[in-house]
Amino acid sequence: MNAQSDKEEVVKKKIKTPQSLRGFKDVVPEHEAYWNAVEDAARNVATDYSFGRIRLPILEPTTLFERSVGKATDIVEKEMYTFKDPSEARVTMRPEATASVARAYIEHGMLNKPQPVKMWYFGQMFRHDRPQAGRYRQFHQFGLEAIGSADPILDAQMIIMAHRMLQGLGVKSKFLINSIGTEDSRREYIMELVSYFKQFRKKLSDVDKKRLTKNPLRLLDSKEEGMAELKADAPQILDWLDEDSKQHFMTVIEYLDEAEVPYELDPFLVRGLDYYTRTVFEIVQVDDEGVKSQNALGGGGRYDTLIEQLGGREDTHAIGLAMGVERIIRAMKNQGVVLPKDREIDVFFCQLGDAARRKGLVVFEEFRTAGVKIAEAFGKGSLKTQLEMADKRKSKIALILGQKEVLDGTIIIRDMESGGQEIVNMDKVVDLVQKQLGGK
Ligand code: AMP
């Protein structure tokens, strides 16, 4: 090695390869089958229940989340990607989508449509949380929102939709459900909760001490040490519900019983966002014995005052649900759901030599346009390799085009099962193959 190449070697080593940001993941083609399965399931269930798709911007004014999710929540306090754009506007990469859907409902005057307006979304969300298994800084949610009705059947319907969708994907799930009442009934309960936890102030962690003054409901889903015992004797919100909320909750439960959706009443479930009222729920994966796993697959609840809070019409009641796509895919893999990596094909095109490859570009396109499921390997030269690929992908037919066939205007059809081959006229090959496939 001479001095020059020595130097080049050193320079090369110094070049840092770019890396994706922490908590931001690529979805490489090998995983695409899982994403397609979840996207298809989401689209199908939403369409079946007459939800219309809404595509929302990723960037929103920061105030939208401050006014909806709430200033004292973890999301707004410390997890948002907020910055000033070049025109000095404070903007945020959406950490969730319910606020945006509510904004869109008001902005597009959807209150003039037949109510409830039912919408679904699928897309990226951004939260600057500490990444760990199943928790990313960019993740995807599939969500459903029904705005403009207080009917408890919608609460139940949404839960049933999520349950059926997960069932279809091979994921066993269970719902944790609670009611946190209206703002008024909650106010009294919160006073009671604060006075209960104040007795144990010394035992609380710093985080929980802060919650006690800023967001006492969050004490109920605190996972800090020693809290489980303290919580066990804490006043329960269900005992403080107003009559209407109680009735609403009972009706939701009856509908779930009717539909045989597995659920568990969880008096400590409050969810971390300010806008929730009445029904709140979380979806967790369960194993064959019904044991819950840690990470939630999704969650949701009613937000009966959010529309009004954002300047929309009073008493526009609503309910929504969001599911974590990465978490669903993880659950599918945990549950042993295996999806084929490659799409199924019927025909594999093999070529030998330059002229065949050139002609192959046209032949391949003719098959594709005719709607035949065909694959190729133009990058490969050997016939043996190409036939092996056809075999691996379980193709029914292989087409073989060599130098001689190009000159004669013919092509070989090979039946992959029997190994039998037939030379046919190139002009007729699409028809013949379609007949052969249709006839099988
Ligand atoms: P949330 O509204 O925060 O309960 O989010 C609803 C669902 O989105 C959760 O149940 C998770 O499945 C998913 N999710 C929330 N945050 C993350 C995250 N940081 N990474 C991956 N999935 C998440």
PDB file of C-alpha atoms in Angstrom, residues 3 69 98 164 210 255 259 291 316 319 332 350 435:
ATOM      1  CA  ALA A   3       1.298   6.602   1.074  1.00  0.00           C
ATOM      2  CA  VAL A  69     -54.671  17.923  25.481  1.00  0.00           C
ATOM      3  CA  THR A  98     -58.075  14.014  18.203  1.00  0.00           C
ATOM      4  CA  ARG A 164     -63.048  -7.162  15.851  1.00  0.00           C
ATOM      5  CA  LYS A 210     -46.208  17.531  41.555  1.00  0.00           C
ATOM      6  CA  TYR A 255     -73.838  -3.251  25.092  1.00  0.00           C
ATOM      7  CA  ALA A 259     -71.542  -8.149  21.994  1.00  0.00           C
ATOM      8  CA  VAL A 291     -53.123 -12.422  31.126  1.00  0.00           C
ATOM      9  CA  THR A 316     -71.260  18.805  20.754  1.00  0.00           C
ATOM     10  CA  ILE A 319     -65.965   9.943  21.319  1.00  0.00           C
ATOM     11  CA  MET A 332     -49.113  -9.891  15.914  1.00  0.00           C
ATOM     12  CA  CYS A 350     -37.131 -15.707 -17.011  1.00  0.00           C
ATOM     13  CA  LYS A 435     -56.501 -19.474 -20.052  1.00  0.00           C
TER      14      LYS A 435
END
